[in-house]
PDB file of C-alpha atoms in Angstrom:
ATOM      1  CA  ASP F1205      98.855  24.302  69.319  1.00 96.00           C
ATOM      2  CA  ILE F1206      98.292  26.382  66.201  1.00 97.00           C
ATOM      3  CA  GLN F1207      98.289  30.096  66.972  1.00 98.00           C
ATOM      4  CA  MET F1208      95.918  32.304  65.029  1.00 98.00           C
ATOM      5  CA  THR F1209      96.843  35.988  64.861  1.00 98.00           C
ATOM      6  CA  GLN F1210      94.387  38.537  63.567  1.00 98.00           C
ATOM      7  CA  SER F1211      95.170  42.079  62.540  1.00 98.00           C
ATOM      8  CA  PRO F1212      94.197  44.635  63.336  1.00 97.00           C
ATOM      9  CA  SER F1213      92.761  43.985  66.804  1.00 97.00           C
ATOM     10  CA  SER F1214      90.422  46.918  66.333  1.00 97.00           C
ATOM     11  CA  LEU F1215      89.363  49.033  63.429  1.00 96.00           C
ATOM     12  CA  SER F1216      87.322  52.187  63.021  1.00 96.00           C
ATOM     13  CA  ALA F1217      85.512  52.601  59.720  1.00 96.00           C
ATOM     14  CA  SER F1218      82.533  54.332  58.160  1.00 95.00           C
ATOM     15  CA  VAL F1219      79.434  53.021  56.450  1.00 95.00           C
ATOM     16  CA  GLY F1220      80.331  52.312  52.838  1.00 96.00           C
ATOM     17  CA  ASP F1221      84.026  51.679  53.513  1.00 96.00           C
ATOM     18  CA  ARG F1222      85.877  48.634  52.240  1.00 97.00           C
ATOM     19  CA  VAL F1223      87.480  46.747  55.120  1.00 97.00           C
ATOM     20  CA  THR F1224      90.002  43.915  55.199  1.00 98.00           C
ATOM     21  CA  ILE F1225      90.887  41.792  58.231  1.00 98.00           C
ATOM     22  CA  THR F1226      93.794  39.404  58.122  1.00 98.00           C
ATOM     23  CA  CYS F1227      94.383  36.136  59.953  1.00 98.00           C
ATOM     24  CA  ARG F1228      97.717  34.363  60.076  1.00 98.00           C
ATOM     25  CA  ALA F1229      98.254  30.797  61.246  1.00 98.00           C
ATOM     26  CA  SER F1230     101.465  29.684  62.957  1.00 98.00           C
ATOM     27  CA  GLN F1231     101.645  26.728  60.548  1.00 97.00           C
ATOM     28  CA  SER F1232      99.921  25.703  57.365  1.00 97.00           C
ATOM     29  CA  ILE F1233      96.254  24.836  57.804  1.00 97.00           C
ATOM     30  CA  SER F1234      95.366  24.311  54.144  1.00 91.00           C
ATOM     31  CA  ASN F1235      91.904  25.894  53.817  1.00 95.00           C
ATOM     32  CA  TYR F1236      90.535  24.796  57.203  1.00 97.00           C
ATOM     33  CA  LEU F1237      89.847  28.410  58.082  1.00 98.00           C
ATOM     34  CA  HIS F1238      86.473  29.917  58.935  1.00 98.00           C
ATOM     35  CA  TRP F1239      85.226  33.418  59.768  1.00 98.00           C
ATOM     36  CA  TYR F1240      82.573  34.301  62.344  1.00 98.00           C
ATOM     37  CA  GLN F1241      80.784  37.492  63.330  1.00 98.00           C
ATOM     38  CA  LYS F1242      80.017  38.050  67.001  1.00 98.00           C
ATOM     39  CA  LYS F1243      77.767  40.708  68.488  1.00 98.00           C
ATOM     40  CA  PRO F1244      77.358  41.271  72.244  1.00 96.00           C
ATOM     41  CA  GLY F1245      74.760  38.982  73.761  1.00 95.00           C
ATOM     42  CA  LYS F1246      74.313  37.067  70.529  1.00 97.00           C
ATOM     43  CA  ALA F1247      75.582  33.738  69.283  1.00 98.00           C
ATOM     44  CA  PRO F1248      78.446  33.724  66.790  1.00 98.00           C
ATOM     45  CA  LYS F1249      77.410  33.650  63.154  1.00 98.00           C
ATOM     46  CA  LEU F1250      79.305  31.768  60.469  1.00 98.00           C
ATOM     47  CA  LEU F1251      80.167  34.023  57.533  1.00 98.00           C
ATOM     48  CA  ILE F1252      82.818  32.205  55.498  1.00 98.00           C
ATOM     49  CA  TYR F1253      83.848  28.548  55.645  1.00 98.00           C
ATOM     50  CA  SER F1254      86.821  26.783  54.118  1.00 97.00           C
ATOM     51  CA  ALA F1255      88.584  30.119  53.628  1.00 98.00           C
ATOM     52  CA  SER F1256      86.514  31.392  50.736  1.00 98.00           C
ATOM     53  CA  SER F1257      83.032  29.836  50.659  1.00 98.00           C
ATOM     54  CA  LEU F1258      80.182  32.171  51.524  1.00 98.00           C
ATOM     55  CA  GLN F1259      77.760  30.709  54.032  1.00 98.00           C
ATOM     56  CA  SER F1260      74.140  30.545  52.903  1.00 96.00           C
ATOM     57  CA  ALA F1261      72.147  33.758  53.475  1.00 96.00           C
ATOM     58  CA  VAL F1262      75.265  35.825  54.217  1.00 98.00           C
ATOM     59  CA  PRO F1263      75.396  38.991  52.093  1.00 97.00           C
ATOM     60  CA  SER F1264      77.761  38.920  49.147  1.00 98.00           C
ATOM     61  CA  ARG F1265      79.646  41.972  50.435  1.00 98.00           C
ATOM     62  CA  PHE F1266      81.502  39.476  52.641  1.00 98.00           C
ATOM     63  CA  SER F1267      84.291  37.510  51.009  1.00 98.00           C
ATOM     64  CA  GLY F1268      87.252  35.448  52.114  1.00 98.00           C
ATOM     65  CA  SER F1269      90.509  34.380  50.549  1.00 98.00           C
ATOM     66  CA  GLY F1270      93.785  32.675  51.314  1.00 97.00           C
ATOM     67  CA  SER F1271      95.275  29.277  51.980  1.00 96.00           C
ATOM     68  CA  GLY F1272      98.160  27.839  53.921  1.00 96.00           C
ATOM     69  CA  THR F1273      98.979  30.411  56.590  1.00 98.00           C
ATOM     70  CA  ASP F1274      97.567  33.735  55.384  1.00 98.00           C
ATOM     71  CA  PHE F1275      93.892  34.572  55.088  1.00 98.00           C
ATOM     72  CA  THR F1276      91.730  37.635  54.659  1.00 98.00           C
ATOM     73  CA  LEU F1277      88.127  38.608  55.277  1.00 98.00           C
ATOM     74  CA  THR F1278      86.888  41.536  53.199  1.00 98.00           C
ATOM     75  CA  ILE F1279      83.702  43.521  53.591  1.00 97.00           C
ATOM     76  CA  SER F1280      83.254  45.431  50.362  1.00 96.00           C
ATOM     77  CA  SER F1281      80.878  48.133  51.575  1.00 95.00           C
ATOM     78  CA  LEU F1282      80.242  48.363  55.299  1.00 96.00           C
ATOM     79  CA  GLN F1283      76.649  48.438  56.455  1.00 96.00           C
ATOM     80  CA  PRO F1284      75.465  49.573  59.900  1.00 94.00           C
ATOM     81  CA  GLU F1285      74.720  45.992  60.933  1.00 95.00           C
ATOM     82  CA  ASP F1286      78.310  44.930  60.215  1.00 96.00           C
ATOM     83  CA  PHE F1287      79.780  46.653  63.243  1.00 93.00           C
ATOM     84  CA  ALA F1288      80.752  43.692  65.411  1.00 97.00           C
ATOM     85  CA  THR F1289      83.729  41.561  66.375  1.00 98.00           C
ATOM     86  CA  TYR F1290      85.115  39.136  63.809  1.00 98.00           C
ATOM     87  CA  TYR F1291      86.965  35.909  64.568  1.00 98.00           C
ATOM     88  CA  CYS F1292      88.871  33.463  62.427  1.00 98.00           C
ATOM     89  CA  GLN F1293      89.098  29.810  63.486  1.00 98.00           C
ATOM     90  CA  GLN F1294      91.191  26.922  62.245  1.00 98.00           C
ATOM     91  CA  THR F1295      89.831  23.385  62.230  1.00 98.00           C
ATOM     92  CA  ASP F1296      92.826  21.615  60.755  1.00 97.00           C
ATOM     93  CA  ILE F1297      94.321  20.348  64.008  1.00 97.00           C
ATOM     94  CA  THR F1298      92.804  20.177  67.487  1.00 96.00           C
ATOM     95  CA  PRO F1299      92.584  22.260  69.574  1.00 97.00           C
ATOM     96  CA  TYR F1300      90.589  24.277  67.078  1.00 97.00           C
ATOM     97  CA  THR F1301      91.915  27.716  67.907  1.00 98.00           C
ATOM     98  CA  PHE F1302      90.316  31.094  67.281  1.00 98.00           C
ATOM     99  CA  GLY F1303      92.066  34.331  66.555  1.00 98.00           C
ATOM    100  CA  GLN F1304      91.888  36.970  69.259  1.00 98.00           C
ATOM    101  CA  GLY F1305      89.200  38.877  67.379  1.00 98.00           C
ATOM    102  CA  THR F1306      88.947  42.125  65.437  1.00 98.00           C
ATOM    103  CA  LYS F1307      86.522  44.684  66.798  1.00 98.00           C
ATOM    104  CA  LEU F1308      85.017  46.761  64.027  1.00 97.00           C
ATOM    105  CA  GLU F1309      83.728  50.084  65.292  1.00 96.00           C
ATOM    106  CA  ILE F1310      81.926  53.006  63.748  1.00 87.00           C
ATOM    107  CA  LYS F1311      84.139  55.998  62.934  1.00 87.00           C
TER     108      LYS F1311
ATOM    109  CA  GLN C 904      63.384  25.094  62.382  1.00 94.00           C
ATOM    110  CA  VAL C 905      66.978  24.170  63.094  1.00 97.00           C
ATOM    111  CA  GLN C 906      67.660  24.994  66.723  1.00 97.00           C
ATOM    112  CA  LEU C 907      70.086  24.400  69.564  1.00 98.00           C
ATOM    113  CA  VAL C 908      69.073  25.236  73.118  1.00 98.00           C
ATOM    114  CA  GLU C 909      71.605  25.099  75.945  1.00 98.00           C
ATOM    115  CA  SER C 910      70.727  24.659  79.603  1.00 98.00           C
ATOM    116  CA  GLY C 911      72.362  23.789  82.888  1.00 98.00           C
ATOM    117  CA  GLY C 912      74.420  26.881  83.534  1.00 97.00           C
ATOM    118  CA  GLY C 913      74.518  28.651  86.855  1.00 98.00           C
ATOM    119  CA  VAL C 914      76.682  29.721  89.756  1.00 98.00           C
ATOM    120  CA  VAL C 915      78.895  27.034  91.266  1.00 98.00           C
ATOM    121  CA  GLN C 916      81.725  26.981  93.791  1.00 98.00           C
ATOM    122  CA  PRO C 917      85.276  26.139  92.741  1.00 98.00           C
ATOM    123  CA  GLY C 918      85.918  22.417  92.728  1.00 98.00           C
ATOM    124  CA  ARG C 919      82.287  21.521  92.148  1.00 98.00           C
ATOM    125  CA  SER C 920      80.634  20.020  89.073  1.00 98.00           C
ATOM    126  CA  LEU C 921      78.039  21.088  86.527  1.00 98.00           C
ATOM    127  CA  ARG C 922      76.518  19.410  83.500  1.00 98.00           C
ATOM    128  CA  LEU C 923      75.479  21.439  80.496  1.00 98.00           C
ATOM    129  CA  SER C 924      72.945  20.169  77.977  1.00 98.00           C
ATOM    130  CA  CYS C 925      72.248  21.224  74.422  1.00 98.00           C
ATOM    131  CA  ALA C 926      68.922  20.110  72.958  1.00 98.00           C
ATOM    132  CA  ALA C 927      68.898  19.920  69.188  1.00 98.00           C
ATOM    133  CA  SER C 928      65.896  20.030  66.883  1.00 98.00           C
ATOM    134  CA  GLY C 929      65.049  20.521  63.228  1.00 97.00           C
ATOM    135  CA  PHE C 930      67.878  18.419  61.788  1.00 97.00           C
ATOM    136  CA  ILE C 931      69.262  14.884  61.873  1.00 97.00           C
ATOM    137  CA  PHE C 932      71.340  15.248  65.011  1.00 98.00           C
ATOM    138  CA  SER C 933      73.110  11.903  64.584  1.00 97.00           C
ATOM    139  CA  SER C 934      74.659  13.065  61.296  1.00 97.00           C
ATOM    140  CA  TYR C 935      76.658  15.989  62.669  1.00 97.00           C
ATOM    141  CA  ALA C 936      79.723  16.590  64.781  1.00 98.00           C
ATOM    142  CA  MET C 937      79.047  18.899  67.707  1.00 98.00           C
ATOM    143  CA  HIS C 938      81.205  21.437  69.516  1.00 98.00           C
ATOM    144  CA  TRP C 939      81.323  23.387  72.740  1.00 98.00           C
ATOM    145  CA  VAL C 940      82.800  26.895  72.564  1.00 98.00           C
ATOM    146  CA  ARG C 941      83.034  29.387  75.416  1.00 98.00           C
ATOM    147  CA  GLN C 942      83.551  33.096  75.895  1.00 98.00           C
ATOM    148  CA  ALA C 943      84.822  34.415  79.202  1.00 98.00           C
ATOM    149  CA  PRO C 944      83.729  37.917  80.261  1.00 97.00           C
ATOM    150  CA  GLY C 945      85.480  40.513  78.121  1.00 96.00           C
ATOM    151  CA  LYS C 946      87.458  37.851  76.262  1.00 98.00           C
ATOM    152  CA  GLY C 947      87.380  36.197  72.858  1.00 98.00           C
ATOM    153  CA  LEU C 948      85.949  32.906  71.734  1.00 98.00           C
ATOM    154  CA  GLU C 949      87.649  29.733  72.945  1.00 98.00           C
ATOM    155  CA  TRP C 950      86.973  26.337  71.455  1.00 98.00           C
ATOM    156  CA  VAL C 951      86.462  23.729  74.203  1.00 98.00           C
ATOM    157  CA  ALA C 952      85.657  20.335  72.718  1.00 98.00           C
ATOM    158  CA  VAL C 953      84.280  18.419  69.746  1.00 98.00           C
ATOM    159  CA  ILE C 954      82.552  15.060  69.414  1.00 98.00           C
ATOM    160  CA  SER C 955      82.079  13.174  66.177  1.00 97.00           C
ATOM    161  CA  TYR C 956      78.625  12.362  64.833  1.00 97.00           C
ATOM    162  CA  ASP C 957      78.670   8.887  66.383  1.00 96.00           C
ATOM    163  CA  GLY C 958      80.483   9.798  69.584  1.00 95.00           C
ATOM    164  CA  GLY C 959      83.493   7.756  68.594  1.00 96.00           C
ATOM    165  CA  HIS C 960      85.961  10.630  68.565  1.00 97.00           C
ATOM    166  CA  LYS C 961      86.343  13.349  71.179  1.00 98.00           C
ATOM    167  CA  TYR C 962      88.917  16.123  71.445  1.00 98.00           C
ATOM    168  CA  TYR C 963      89.487  18.839  74.029  1.00 98.00           C
ATOM    169  CA  VAL C 964      91.451  22.009  74.622  1.00 98.00           C
ATOM    170  CA  ASP C 965      94.310  21.297  77.037  1.00 97.00           C
ATOM    171  CA  SER C 966      92.921  23.495  79.812  1.00 98.00           C
ATOM    172  CA  VAL C 967      89.880  21.219  80.290  1.00 98.00           C
ATOM    173  CA  LYS C 968      91.380  17.798  79.584  1.00 98.00           C
ATOM    174  CA  GLY C 969      90.745  15.415  82.446  1.00 97.00           C
ATOM    175  CA  ARG C 970      88.090  17.714  83.933  1.00 98.00           C
ATOM    176  CA  PHE C 971      85.462  18.083  81.191  1.00 98.00           C
ATOM    177  CA  THR C 972      83.745  15.323  79.223  1.00 98.00           C
ATOM    178  CA  ILE C 973      81.778  15.857  76.053  1.00 98.00           C
ATOM    179  CA  SER C 974      79.117  13.282  75.211  1.00 98.00           C
ATOM    180  CA  ARG C 975      75.968  12.899  73.189  1.00 98.00           C
ATOM    181  CA  ASP C 976      72.770  10.886  73.188  1.00 98.00           C
ATOM    182  CA  ASN C 977      71.628  10.620  69.594  1.00 98.00           C
ATOM    183  CA  SER C 978      68.353   8.989  70.643  1.00 98.00           C
ATOM    184  CA  LYS C 979      67.566  12.109  72.686  1.00 98.00           C
ATOM    185  CA  THR C 980      69.190  14.521  70.184  1.00 98.00           C
ATOM    186  CA  THR C 981      71.113  16.060  73.046  1.00 98.00           C
ATOM    187  CA  LEU C 982      74.727  17.085  73.541  1.00 98.00           C
ATOM    188  CA  TYR C 983      76.299  17.270  76.990  1.00 98.00           C
ATOM    189  CA  LEU C 984      79.306  18.788  78.680  1.00 98.00           C
ATOM    190  CA  GLN C 985      80.132  17.346  82.082  1.00 98.00           C
ATOM    191  CA  MET C 986      82.344  19.823  83.897  1.00 98.00           C
ATOM    192  CA  ASN C 987      84.173  18.638  87.014  1.00 98.00           C
ATOM    193  CA  SER C 988      86.703  20.337  89.279  1.00 98.00           C
ATOM    194  CA  LEU C 989      85.542  23.726  88.092  1.00 98.00           C
ATOM    195  CA  ARG C 990      87.868  26.691  88.379  1.00 98.00           C
ATOM    196  CA  PRO C 991      87.189  30.430  88.385  1.00 98.00           C
ATOM    197  CA  GLU C 992      88.796  30.623  84.938  1.00 98.00           C
ATOM    198  CA  ASP C 993      86.015  28.372  83.599  1.00 98.00           C
ATOM    199  CA  THR C 994      83.584  31.256  84.097  1.00 98.00           C
ATOM    200  CA  ALA C 995      82.120  31.959  80.669  1.00 98.00           C
ATOM    201  CA  VAL C 996      79.133  31.760  78.407  1.00 98.00           C
ATOM    202  CA  TYR C 997      79.142  28.282  76.909  1.00 98.00           C
ATOM    203  CA  TYR C 998      77.798  27.749  73.405  1.00 98.00           C
ATOM    204  CA  CYS C 999      77.030  24.502  71.676  1.00 98.00           C
ATOM    205  CA  ALA C1000      77.473  24.505  67.931  1.00 98.00           C
ATOM    206  CA  ARG C1001      76.682  22.135  65.111  1.00 98.00           C
ATOM    207  CA  GLY C1002      79.574  21.215  62.911  1.00 96.00           C
ATOM    208  CA  GLY C1003      79.373  19.160  59.758  1.00 93.00           C
ATOM    209  CA  TYR C1004      79.572  15.467  59.030  1.00 93.00           C
ATOM    210  CA  SER C1005      83.303  15.817  59.602  1.00 92.00           C
ATOM    211  CA  ILE C1006      84.832  17.227  62.773  1.00 91.00           C
ATOM    212  CA  TYR C1007      86.882  19.486  60.497  1.00 94.00           C
ATOM    213  CA  ASP C1008      83.849  21.392  59.223  1.00 95.00           C
ATOM    214  CA  ALA C1009      82.875  24.878  60.332  1.00 97.00           C
ATOM    215  CA  SER C1010      80.219  25.469  62.988  1.00 97.00           C
ATOM    216  CA  GLU C1011      77.140  26.512  61.077  1.00 96.00           C
ATOM    217  CA  ILE C1012      74.463  26.572  63.774  1.00 98.00           C
ATOM    218  CA  TRP C1013      74.906  27.931  67.300  1.00 98.00           C
ATOM    219  CA  GLY C1014      72.809  28.002  70.424  1.00 98.00           C
ATOM    220  CA  GLN C1015      72.230  31.189  72.404  1.00 97.00           C
ATOM    221  CA  GLY C1016      74.567  30.116  75.174  1.00 98.00           C
ATOM    222  CA  THR C1017      74.344  29.311  78.863  1.00 98.00           C
ATOM    223  CA  ARG C1018      76.273  31.232  81.491  1.00 98.00           C
ATOM    224  CA  VAL C1019      78.528  29.467  83.965  1.00 98.00           C
ATOM    225  CA  THR C1020      79.968  31.376  86.905  1.00 98.00           C
ATOM    226  CA  VAL C1021      82.532  29.694  89.149  1.00 98.00           C
ATOM    227  CA  SER C1022      82.879  31.644  92.352  1.00 97.00           C
ATOM    228  CA  SER C1023      82.972  31.106  96.084  1.00 94.00           C
TER     229      SER C1023
END
């Protein structure tokens, strides 16, 4: 199975900060990498698909980059509603594994 | 509007069975691959299974192979997850999610989830 490793596992930041989360795959997955936001009691929300494409209606402060094994999710200016847990997922090879998550907390 | 609504969760004893349903509306169900994803209490997201738009291809995470079966009825616009030989480690909130035309596409639309608790 492809292992997805996110870093950091948790992060404290302030409103207005620029934040970067990384996701590393144990083997090349081309650009079959997607980013989701998860809040407690809510369904996951797709933010970025195919590594760098912004999902419709997602604010432009979210961006993604990378290919192969190394990927990043960047939030350019944190807003209060952005405090959540973020997951990367690969869909290159089944099982479609998620990273362990990055919990973004208010400093 | 585009919507997925899961049902069928509940409390079940180890070794028993449960069938989850996911009713889709607001889009052409038969054009999209569909996924099941779960989240155990205090844990991260875990992908469980995917089925192609026509039901011809199905894939599972190893921990459920031989116990869970994903299926769909395009005439009823409903996705299913038949779960047999349930184990305590299957306890989770189960989400259905709409993929794309291809099984490789991201999951764009998600249901609100249904809770499954496996306990004696």
